[in-house]
CSV table of C-alpha atoms in Angstrom, one decimal:
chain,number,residue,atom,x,y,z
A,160,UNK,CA,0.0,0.0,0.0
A,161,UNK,CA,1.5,3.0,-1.2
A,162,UNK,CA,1.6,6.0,1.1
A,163,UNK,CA,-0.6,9.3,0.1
A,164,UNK,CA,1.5,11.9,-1.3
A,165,UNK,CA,-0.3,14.7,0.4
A,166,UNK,CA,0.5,12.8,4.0
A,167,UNK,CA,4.2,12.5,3.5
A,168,UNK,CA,7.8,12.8,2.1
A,169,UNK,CA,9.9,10.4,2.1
A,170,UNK,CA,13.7,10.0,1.5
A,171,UNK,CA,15.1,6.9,0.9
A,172,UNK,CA,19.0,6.1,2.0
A,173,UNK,CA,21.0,3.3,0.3
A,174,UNK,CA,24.7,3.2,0.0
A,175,UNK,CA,25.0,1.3,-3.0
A,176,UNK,CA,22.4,1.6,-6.2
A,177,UNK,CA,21.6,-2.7,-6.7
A,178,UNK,CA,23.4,-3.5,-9.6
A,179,UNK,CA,21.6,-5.4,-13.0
A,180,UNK,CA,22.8,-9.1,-12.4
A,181,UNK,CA,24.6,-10.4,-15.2
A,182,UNK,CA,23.2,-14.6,-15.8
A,183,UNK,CA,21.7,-16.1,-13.4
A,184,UNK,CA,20.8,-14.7,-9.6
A,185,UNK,CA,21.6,-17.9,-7.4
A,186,UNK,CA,20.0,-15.4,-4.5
A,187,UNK,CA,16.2,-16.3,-5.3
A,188,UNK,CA,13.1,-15.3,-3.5
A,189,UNK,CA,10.1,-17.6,-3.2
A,190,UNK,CA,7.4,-14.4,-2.8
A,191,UNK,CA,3.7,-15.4,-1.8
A,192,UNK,CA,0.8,-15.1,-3.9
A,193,UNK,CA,-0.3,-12.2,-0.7
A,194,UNK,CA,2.7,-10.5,-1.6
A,195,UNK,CA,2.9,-10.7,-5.0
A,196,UNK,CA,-0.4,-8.8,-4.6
A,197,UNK,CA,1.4,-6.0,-2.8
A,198,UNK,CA,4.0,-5.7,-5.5
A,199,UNK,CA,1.4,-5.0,-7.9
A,200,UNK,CA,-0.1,-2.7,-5.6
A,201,UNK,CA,3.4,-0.5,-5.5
A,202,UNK,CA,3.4,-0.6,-9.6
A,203,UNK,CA,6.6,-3.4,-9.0
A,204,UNK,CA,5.4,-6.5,-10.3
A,205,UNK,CA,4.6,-5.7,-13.9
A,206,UNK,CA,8.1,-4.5,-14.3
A,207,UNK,CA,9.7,-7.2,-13.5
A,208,UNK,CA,10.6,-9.8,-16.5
A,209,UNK,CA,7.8,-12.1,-16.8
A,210,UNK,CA,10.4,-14.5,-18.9
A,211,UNK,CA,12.5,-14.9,-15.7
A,212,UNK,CA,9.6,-15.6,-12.9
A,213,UNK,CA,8.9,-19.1,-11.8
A,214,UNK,CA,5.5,-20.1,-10.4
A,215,UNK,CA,5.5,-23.0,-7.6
A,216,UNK,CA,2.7,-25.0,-8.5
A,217,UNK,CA,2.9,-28.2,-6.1
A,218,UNK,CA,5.6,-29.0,-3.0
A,219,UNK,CA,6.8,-32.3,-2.2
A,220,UNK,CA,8.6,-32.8,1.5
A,221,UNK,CA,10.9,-35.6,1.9
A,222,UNK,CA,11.9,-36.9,5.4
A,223,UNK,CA,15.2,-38.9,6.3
A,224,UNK,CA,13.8,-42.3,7.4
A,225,UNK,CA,10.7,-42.3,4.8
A,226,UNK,CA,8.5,-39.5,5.6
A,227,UNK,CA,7.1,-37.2,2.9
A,228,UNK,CA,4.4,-34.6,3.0
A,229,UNK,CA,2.9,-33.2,-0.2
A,230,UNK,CA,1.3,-29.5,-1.4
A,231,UNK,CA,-1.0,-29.1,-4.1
A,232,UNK,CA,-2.1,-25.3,-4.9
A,233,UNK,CA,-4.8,-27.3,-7.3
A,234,UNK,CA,-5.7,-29.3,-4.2
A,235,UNK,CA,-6.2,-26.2,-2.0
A,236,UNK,CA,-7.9,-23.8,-4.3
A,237,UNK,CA,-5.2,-21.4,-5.6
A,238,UNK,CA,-3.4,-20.9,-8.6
A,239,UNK,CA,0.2,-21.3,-7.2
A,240,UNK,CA,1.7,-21.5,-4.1
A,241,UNK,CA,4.4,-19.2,-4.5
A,242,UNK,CA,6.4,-17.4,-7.5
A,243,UNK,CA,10.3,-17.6,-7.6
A,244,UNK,CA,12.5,-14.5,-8.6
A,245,UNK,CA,16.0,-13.4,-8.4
A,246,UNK,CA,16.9,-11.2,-5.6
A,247,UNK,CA,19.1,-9.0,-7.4
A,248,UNK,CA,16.4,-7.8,-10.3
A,249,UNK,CA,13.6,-7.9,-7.3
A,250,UNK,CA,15.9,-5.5,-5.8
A,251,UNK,CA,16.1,-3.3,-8.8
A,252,UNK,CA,13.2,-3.2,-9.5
A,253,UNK,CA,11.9,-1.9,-5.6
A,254,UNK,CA,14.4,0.7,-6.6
A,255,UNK,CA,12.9,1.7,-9.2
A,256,UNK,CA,9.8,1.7,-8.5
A,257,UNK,CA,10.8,4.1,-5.7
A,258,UNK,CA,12.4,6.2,-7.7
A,259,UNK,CA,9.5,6.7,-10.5
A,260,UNK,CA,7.5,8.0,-7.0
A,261,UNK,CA,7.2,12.1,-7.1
A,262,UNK,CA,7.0,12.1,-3.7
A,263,UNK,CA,10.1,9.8,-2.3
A,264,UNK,CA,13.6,11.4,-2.3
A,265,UNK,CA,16.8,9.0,-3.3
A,266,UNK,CA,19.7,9.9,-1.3
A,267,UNK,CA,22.2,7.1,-3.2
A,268,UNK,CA,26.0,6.5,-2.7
A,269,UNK,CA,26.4,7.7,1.0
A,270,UNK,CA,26.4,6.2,4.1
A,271,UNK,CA,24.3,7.5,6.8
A,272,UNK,CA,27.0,8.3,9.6
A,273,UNK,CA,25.1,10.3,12.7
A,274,UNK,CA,21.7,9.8,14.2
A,275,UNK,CA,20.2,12.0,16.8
A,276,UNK,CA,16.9,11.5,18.4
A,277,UNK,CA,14.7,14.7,19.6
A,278,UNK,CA,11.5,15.0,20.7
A,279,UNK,CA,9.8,16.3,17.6
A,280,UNK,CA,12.4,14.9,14.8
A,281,UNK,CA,15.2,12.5,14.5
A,282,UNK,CA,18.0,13.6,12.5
A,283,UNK,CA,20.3,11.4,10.4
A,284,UNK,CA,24.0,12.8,9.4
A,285,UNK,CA,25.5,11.5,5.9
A,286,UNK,CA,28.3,10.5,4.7
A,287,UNK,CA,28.4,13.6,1.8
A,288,UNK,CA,27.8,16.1,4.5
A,289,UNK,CA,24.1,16.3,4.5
A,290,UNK,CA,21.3,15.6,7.0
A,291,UNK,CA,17.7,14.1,6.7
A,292,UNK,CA,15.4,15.4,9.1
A,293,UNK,CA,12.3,13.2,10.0
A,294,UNK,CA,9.3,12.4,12.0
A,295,UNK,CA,10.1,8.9,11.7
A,296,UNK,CA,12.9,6.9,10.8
A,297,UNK,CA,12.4,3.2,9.3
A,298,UNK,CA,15.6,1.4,9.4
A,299,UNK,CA,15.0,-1.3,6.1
A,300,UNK,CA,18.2,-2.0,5.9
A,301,UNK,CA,19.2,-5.6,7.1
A,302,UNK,CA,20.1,-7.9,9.6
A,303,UNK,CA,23.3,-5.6,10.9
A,304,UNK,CA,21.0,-2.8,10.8
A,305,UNK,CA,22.7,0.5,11.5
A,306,UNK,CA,19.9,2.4,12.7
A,307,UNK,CA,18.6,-0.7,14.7
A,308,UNK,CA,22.3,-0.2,16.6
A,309,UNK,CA,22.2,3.8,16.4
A,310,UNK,CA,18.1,3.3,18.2
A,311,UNK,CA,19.2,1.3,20.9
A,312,UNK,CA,17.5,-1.6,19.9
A,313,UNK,CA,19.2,-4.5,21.6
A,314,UNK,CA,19.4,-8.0,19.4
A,315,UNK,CA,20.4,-11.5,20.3
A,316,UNK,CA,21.7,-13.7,17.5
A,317,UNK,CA,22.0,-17.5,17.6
A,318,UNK,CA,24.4,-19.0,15.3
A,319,UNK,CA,23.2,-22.1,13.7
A,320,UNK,CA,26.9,-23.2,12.7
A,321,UNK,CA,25.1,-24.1,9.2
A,322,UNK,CA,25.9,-22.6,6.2
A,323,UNK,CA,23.5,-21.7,3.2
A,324,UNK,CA,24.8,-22.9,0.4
A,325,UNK,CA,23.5,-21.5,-3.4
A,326,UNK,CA,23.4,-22.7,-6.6
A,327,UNK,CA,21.5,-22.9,-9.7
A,328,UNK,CA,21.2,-25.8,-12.6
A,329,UNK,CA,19.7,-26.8,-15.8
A,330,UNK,CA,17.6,-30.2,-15.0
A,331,UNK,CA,18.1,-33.2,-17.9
A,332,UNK,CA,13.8,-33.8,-16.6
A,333,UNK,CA,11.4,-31.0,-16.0
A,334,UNK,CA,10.2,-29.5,-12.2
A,335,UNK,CA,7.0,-29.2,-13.6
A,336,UNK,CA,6.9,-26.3,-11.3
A,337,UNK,CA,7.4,-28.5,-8.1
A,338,UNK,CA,9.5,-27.6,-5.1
A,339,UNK,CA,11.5,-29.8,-3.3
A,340,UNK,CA,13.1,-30.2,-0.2
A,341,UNK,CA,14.8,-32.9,1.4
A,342,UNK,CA,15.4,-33.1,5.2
A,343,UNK,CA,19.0,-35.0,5.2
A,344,UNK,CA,21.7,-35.9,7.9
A,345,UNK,CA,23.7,-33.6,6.2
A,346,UNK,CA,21.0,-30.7,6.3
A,347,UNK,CA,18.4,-29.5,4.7
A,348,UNK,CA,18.3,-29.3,0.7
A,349,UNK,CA,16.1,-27.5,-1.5
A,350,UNK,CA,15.5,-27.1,-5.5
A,351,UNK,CA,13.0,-24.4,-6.0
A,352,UNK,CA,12.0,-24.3,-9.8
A,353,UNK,CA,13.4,-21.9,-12.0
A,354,UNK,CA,12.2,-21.2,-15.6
A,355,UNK,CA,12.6,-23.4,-18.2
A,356,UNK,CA,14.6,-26.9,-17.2
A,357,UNK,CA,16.3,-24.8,-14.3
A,358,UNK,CA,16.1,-25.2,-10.9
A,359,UNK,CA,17.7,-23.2,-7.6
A,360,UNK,CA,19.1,-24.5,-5.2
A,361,UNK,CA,19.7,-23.7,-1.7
A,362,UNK,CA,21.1,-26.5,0.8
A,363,UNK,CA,21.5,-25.4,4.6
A,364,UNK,CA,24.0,-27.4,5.3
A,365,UNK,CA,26.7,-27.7,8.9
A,366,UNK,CA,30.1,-25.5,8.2
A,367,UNK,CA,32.2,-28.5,7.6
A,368,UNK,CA,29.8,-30.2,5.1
A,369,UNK,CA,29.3,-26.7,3.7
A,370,UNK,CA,32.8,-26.3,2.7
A,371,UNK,CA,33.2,-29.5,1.1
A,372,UNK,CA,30.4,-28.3,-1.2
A,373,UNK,CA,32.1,-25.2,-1.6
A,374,UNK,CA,34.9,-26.7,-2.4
A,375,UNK,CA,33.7,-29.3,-5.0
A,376,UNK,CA,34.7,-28.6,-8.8
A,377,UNK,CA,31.4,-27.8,-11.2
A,378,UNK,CA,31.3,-31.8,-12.4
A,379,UNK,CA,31.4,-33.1,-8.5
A,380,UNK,CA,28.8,-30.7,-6.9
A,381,UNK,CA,26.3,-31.8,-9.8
A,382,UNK,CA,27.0,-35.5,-8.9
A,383,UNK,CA,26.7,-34.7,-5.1
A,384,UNK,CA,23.6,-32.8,-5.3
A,385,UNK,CA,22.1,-35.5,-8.0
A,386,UNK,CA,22.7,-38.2,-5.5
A,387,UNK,CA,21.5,-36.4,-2.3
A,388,UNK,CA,18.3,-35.8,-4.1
A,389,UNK,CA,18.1,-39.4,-5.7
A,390,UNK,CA,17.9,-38.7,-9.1
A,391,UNK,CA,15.1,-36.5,-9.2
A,392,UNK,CA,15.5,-34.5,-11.6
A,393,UNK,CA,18.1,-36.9,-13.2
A,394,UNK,CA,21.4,-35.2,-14.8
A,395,UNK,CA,22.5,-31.7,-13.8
A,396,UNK,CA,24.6,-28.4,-15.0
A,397,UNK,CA,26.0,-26.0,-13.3
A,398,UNK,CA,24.4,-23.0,-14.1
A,399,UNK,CA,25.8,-20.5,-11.6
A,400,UNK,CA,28.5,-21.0,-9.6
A,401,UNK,CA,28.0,-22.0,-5.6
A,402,UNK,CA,27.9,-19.7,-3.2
A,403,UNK,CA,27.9,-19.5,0.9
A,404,UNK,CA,25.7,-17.9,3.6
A,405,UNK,CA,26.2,-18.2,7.4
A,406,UNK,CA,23.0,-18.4,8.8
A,407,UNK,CA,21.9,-17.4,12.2
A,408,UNK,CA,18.2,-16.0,14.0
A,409,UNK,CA,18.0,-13.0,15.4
A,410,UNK,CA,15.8,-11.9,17.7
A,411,UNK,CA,15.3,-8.1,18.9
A,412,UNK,CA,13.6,-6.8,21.9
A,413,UNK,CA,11.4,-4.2,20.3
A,414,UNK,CA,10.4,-3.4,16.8
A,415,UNK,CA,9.7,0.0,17.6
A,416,UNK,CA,11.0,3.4,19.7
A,417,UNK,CA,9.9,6.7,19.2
A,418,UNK,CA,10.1,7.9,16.3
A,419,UNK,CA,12.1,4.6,15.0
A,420,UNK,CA,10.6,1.4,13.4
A,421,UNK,CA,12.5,-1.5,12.3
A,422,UNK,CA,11.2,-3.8,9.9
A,423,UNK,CA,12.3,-6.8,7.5
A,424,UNK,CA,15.1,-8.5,8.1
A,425,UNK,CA,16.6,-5.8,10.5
A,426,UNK,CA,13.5,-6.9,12.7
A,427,UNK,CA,13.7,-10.2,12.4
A,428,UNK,CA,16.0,-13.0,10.9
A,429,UNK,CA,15.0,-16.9,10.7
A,430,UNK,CA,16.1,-19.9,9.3
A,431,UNK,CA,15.5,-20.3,5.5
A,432,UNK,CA,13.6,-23.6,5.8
A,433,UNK,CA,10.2,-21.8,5.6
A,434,UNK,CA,10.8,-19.6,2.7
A,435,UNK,CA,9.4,-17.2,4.5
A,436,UNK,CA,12.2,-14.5,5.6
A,437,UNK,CA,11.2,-12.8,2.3
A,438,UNK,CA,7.4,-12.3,3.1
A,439,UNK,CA,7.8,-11.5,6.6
A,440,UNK,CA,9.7,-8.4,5.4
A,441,UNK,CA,7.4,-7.2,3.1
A,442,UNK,CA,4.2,-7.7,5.4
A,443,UNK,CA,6.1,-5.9,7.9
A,444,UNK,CA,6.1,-2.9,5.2
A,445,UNK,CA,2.5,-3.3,3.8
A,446,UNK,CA,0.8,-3.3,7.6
A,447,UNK,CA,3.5,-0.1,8.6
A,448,UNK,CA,2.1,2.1,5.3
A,449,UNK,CA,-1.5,0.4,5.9
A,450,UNK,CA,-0.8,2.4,9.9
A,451,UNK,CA,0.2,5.7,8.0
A,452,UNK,CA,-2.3,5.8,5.6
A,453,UNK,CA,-4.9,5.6,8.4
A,454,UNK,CA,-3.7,8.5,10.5
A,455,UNK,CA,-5.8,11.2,11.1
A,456,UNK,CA,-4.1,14.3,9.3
A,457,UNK,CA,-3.1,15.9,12.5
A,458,UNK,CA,-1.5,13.1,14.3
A,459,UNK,CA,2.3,12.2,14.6
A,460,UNK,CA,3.5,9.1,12.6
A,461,UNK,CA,6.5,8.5,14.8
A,462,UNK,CA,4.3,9.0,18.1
A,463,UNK,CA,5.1,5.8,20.0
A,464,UNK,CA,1.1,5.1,20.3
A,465,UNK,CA,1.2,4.8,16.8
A,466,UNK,CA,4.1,2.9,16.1
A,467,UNK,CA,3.6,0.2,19.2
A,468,UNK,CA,0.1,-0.5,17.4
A,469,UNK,CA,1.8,-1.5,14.0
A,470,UNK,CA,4.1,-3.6,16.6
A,471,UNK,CA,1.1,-5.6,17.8
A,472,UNK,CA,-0.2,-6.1,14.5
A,473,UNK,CA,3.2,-7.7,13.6
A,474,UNK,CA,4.3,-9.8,16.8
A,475,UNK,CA,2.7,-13.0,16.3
A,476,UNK,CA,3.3,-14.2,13.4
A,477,UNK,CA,7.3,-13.5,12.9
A,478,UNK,CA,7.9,-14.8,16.4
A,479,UNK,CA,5.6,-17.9,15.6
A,480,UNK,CA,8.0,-18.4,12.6
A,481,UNK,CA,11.2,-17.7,14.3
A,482,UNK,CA,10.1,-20.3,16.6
A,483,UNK,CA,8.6,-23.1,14.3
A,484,UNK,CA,11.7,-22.9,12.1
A,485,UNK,CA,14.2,-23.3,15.2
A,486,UNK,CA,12.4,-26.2,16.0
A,487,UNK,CA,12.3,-28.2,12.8
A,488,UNK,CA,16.1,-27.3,12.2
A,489,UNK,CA,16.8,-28.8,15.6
A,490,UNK,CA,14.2,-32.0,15.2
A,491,UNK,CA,15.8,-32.6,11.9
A,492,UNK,CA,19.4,-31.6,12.9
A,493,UNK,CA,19.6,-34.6,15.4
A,494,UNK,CA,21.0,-38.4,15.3
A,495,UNK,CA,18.2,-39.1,17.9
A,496,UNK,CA,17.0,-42.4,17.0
A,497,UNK,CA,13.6,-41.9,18.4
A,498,UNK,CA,13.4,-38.1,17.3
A,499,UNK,CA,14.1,-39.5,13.5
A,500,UNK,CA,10.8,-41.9,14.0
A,501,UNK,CA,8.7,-39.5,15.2
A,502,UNK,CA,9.4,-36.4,13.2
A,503,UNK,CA,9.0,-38.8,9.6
A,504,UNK,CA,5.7,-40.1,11.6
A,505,UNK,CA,4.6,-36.0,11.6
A,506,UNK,CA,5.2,-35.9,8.0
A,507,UNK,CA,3.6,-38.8,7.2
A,508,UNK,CA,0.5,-38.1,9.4
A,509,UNK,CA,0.1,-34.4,8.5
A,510,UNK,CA,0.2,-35.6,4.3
A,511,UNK,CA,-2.9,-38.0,5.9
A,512,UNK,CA,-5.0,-35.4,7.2
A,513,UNK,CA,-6.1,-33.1,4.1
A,514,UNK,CA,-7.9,-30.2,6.6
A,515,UNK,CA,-4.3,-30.0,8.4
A,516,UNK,CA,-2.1,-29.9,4.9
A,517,UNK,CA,-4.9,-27.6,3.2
A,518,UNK,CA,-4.6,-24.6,6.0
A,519,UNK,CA,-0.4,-25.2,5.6
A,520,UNK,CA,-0.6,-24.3,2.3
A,521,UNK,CA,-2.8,-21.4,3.0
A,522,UNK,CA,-0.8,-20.0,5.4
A,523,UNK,CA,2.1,-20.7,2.9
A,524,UNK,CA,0.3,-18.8,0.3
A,525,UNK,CA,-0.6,-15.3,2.7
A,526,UNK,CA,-3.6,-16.5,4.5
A,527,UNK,CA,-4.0,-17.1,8.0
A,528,UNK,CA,-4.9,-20.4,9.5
């Protein structure tokens, strides 16, 4: 939801313009149906290259000791589960689609390097000299979030020793738009479809098992990841080269201050099992502008009354994510004999019980349970 031009101005601060990818993006996004809404809302969507968007059409889950769970968006009513897109042209295009506003302000290539907090304004020294003067002050801008750190805002990290490691391939047998994921010994291993006979991979793997992938020549990572996935998708290509990601969760102990409000990934970090790091992010920013937009004209958008109702609106469901995904990734990350029964038993019995699955993959797709 865009915010009314006659309400505010805004000024944007990013230190680097995002950069056209040449090839392939091994970064991908899997964006819900709920939130490819909002980016047609903004004017985003459209502009993106239709050629190089992915829908997700069906999931299939895969345990370590036989259990497998199944999505369907035929099954549950909807036309796909999710679409896939690069991160890098999603990026640009945000960008741009900022920048064709008449009311935002781009303030590119510096670094913001002071931030002082007053009663009526907060004001944020740059890098070139300058200073932005605001009512309110959204800090956008990642898990090591400087305004999160200039705020106050204290966070707790919790290292997962895993690495995420990224890749894409061309497939000798179509995905026919499926999305896979394999819970493994070795971690957890995804191929999320790409277009065409390509897939993505990301495989959130431990450090030590993440640098042998890492290391692995083109020919050898195809074999590896062909044989941890049994053949699915039978031969493979490299398409784009592997990369690595430490991942970690973050927790912080408010979203919100006067006159400061953190959202996305500066808010909250989780474990990339769910797919869902993405959407969190931008439902933090529809629900903040759908706040703004609904202020009478004479009241204050970075009044704490305002901004700790935006925080309520947003508590549940990123903590309920944060904590689901911690879970499963330390179910699945253990030897436990008994714990590897059980947790292929929950995949087995949830793919049993369609009322269970269906309301999953509403969720999945933006909905609530």
């Amino acid at each position: 939801m865009a915010l009314r031009a006659s309400r505010l101005r805004i000024a944007v601060v990013e230190t680097h313009l995002p950069a056209d990818v040449p090839g392939w993006d091994s970064r991908i996004y899997a964006v819900s149906p709920e939130n490819a809404d909002f980016l047609r809302e903004i004017g985003a969507w459209r502009h993106l290259d239709a050629s190089r968007i992915n829908p997700v059409h069906a999931m299939s889950i895969r345990g370590d000791a036989g259990g497998s769970l199944e999505f369907s968006a035929y099954e549950s009513g909807l036309p796909e589960l999710a679409w896939i897109v690069e991160s890098g042209r999603l990026h640009r295009e945000l960008w741009e689609t900022m920048r064709r506003q008449h009311n935002v302000t781009l303030l590119c290539g510096i670094s913001p390097v002071r931030f002082s907090q007053g009663a009526a304004s907060v004001t944020v020294g740059l890098s070139d000299g300058r200073q932005a003067n605001a009512r309110l002050v959204v800090g956008a801008d990642g898990v090591n979030s400087w305004v999160r750190q200039q705020a106050g805002i204290a966070a707790t990290f919790t290292p997962y020793d895993e690495v995420g490691v990224v890749a894409n391939f061309r497939c000798e047998r179509g995905h026919r738009n499926v999305a896979y994921q394999w819970f493994r010994p070795d971690g957890i291993l995804a191929l999320l479809p790409l277009p065409g006979k390509m897939v993505s991979m990301v495989w959130s793997a431990p450090a030590g098992c993440a640098q042998e992938l890492l290391a692995l020549d083109a020919d050898s990572l195809c074999r590896r990841v062909a044989d941890a996935t049994s053949g699915e998708l039978g031969y493979l290509k490299l398409e784009t080269p592997a990369a690595g990601f430490p991942l970690r969760l973050m927790r912080v102990d408010t979203t919100v201050k006067s006159r400061i409000a953190v959202i996305g990934d500066a808010a909250h970090a989780i474990h990339p099992l769910s797919g869902h790091g993405i959407n969190l992010g931008f439902k933090d920013a529809r629900e903040l502008a759908s706040v703004l937009n609904g202020l009478a004209p004479w009241r204050d958008p970075g009044e704490i009354a305002v901004l700790r109702g935006y925080a309520r609106q947003r508590a549940e469901e990123p903590f309920l994510l944060q904590n689901t995904t911690h879970v499963l990734n330390r179910l699945f990350g253990t030897a436990n004999p008994v714990l590897t029964v059980l947790r292929n038993v929950g995949l087995n019995l949830t793919d049993r019980l369609p009322v269970v699955r269906h309301a999953l993959v509403r969720y999945a797709a933006g909905g609530r349970f």
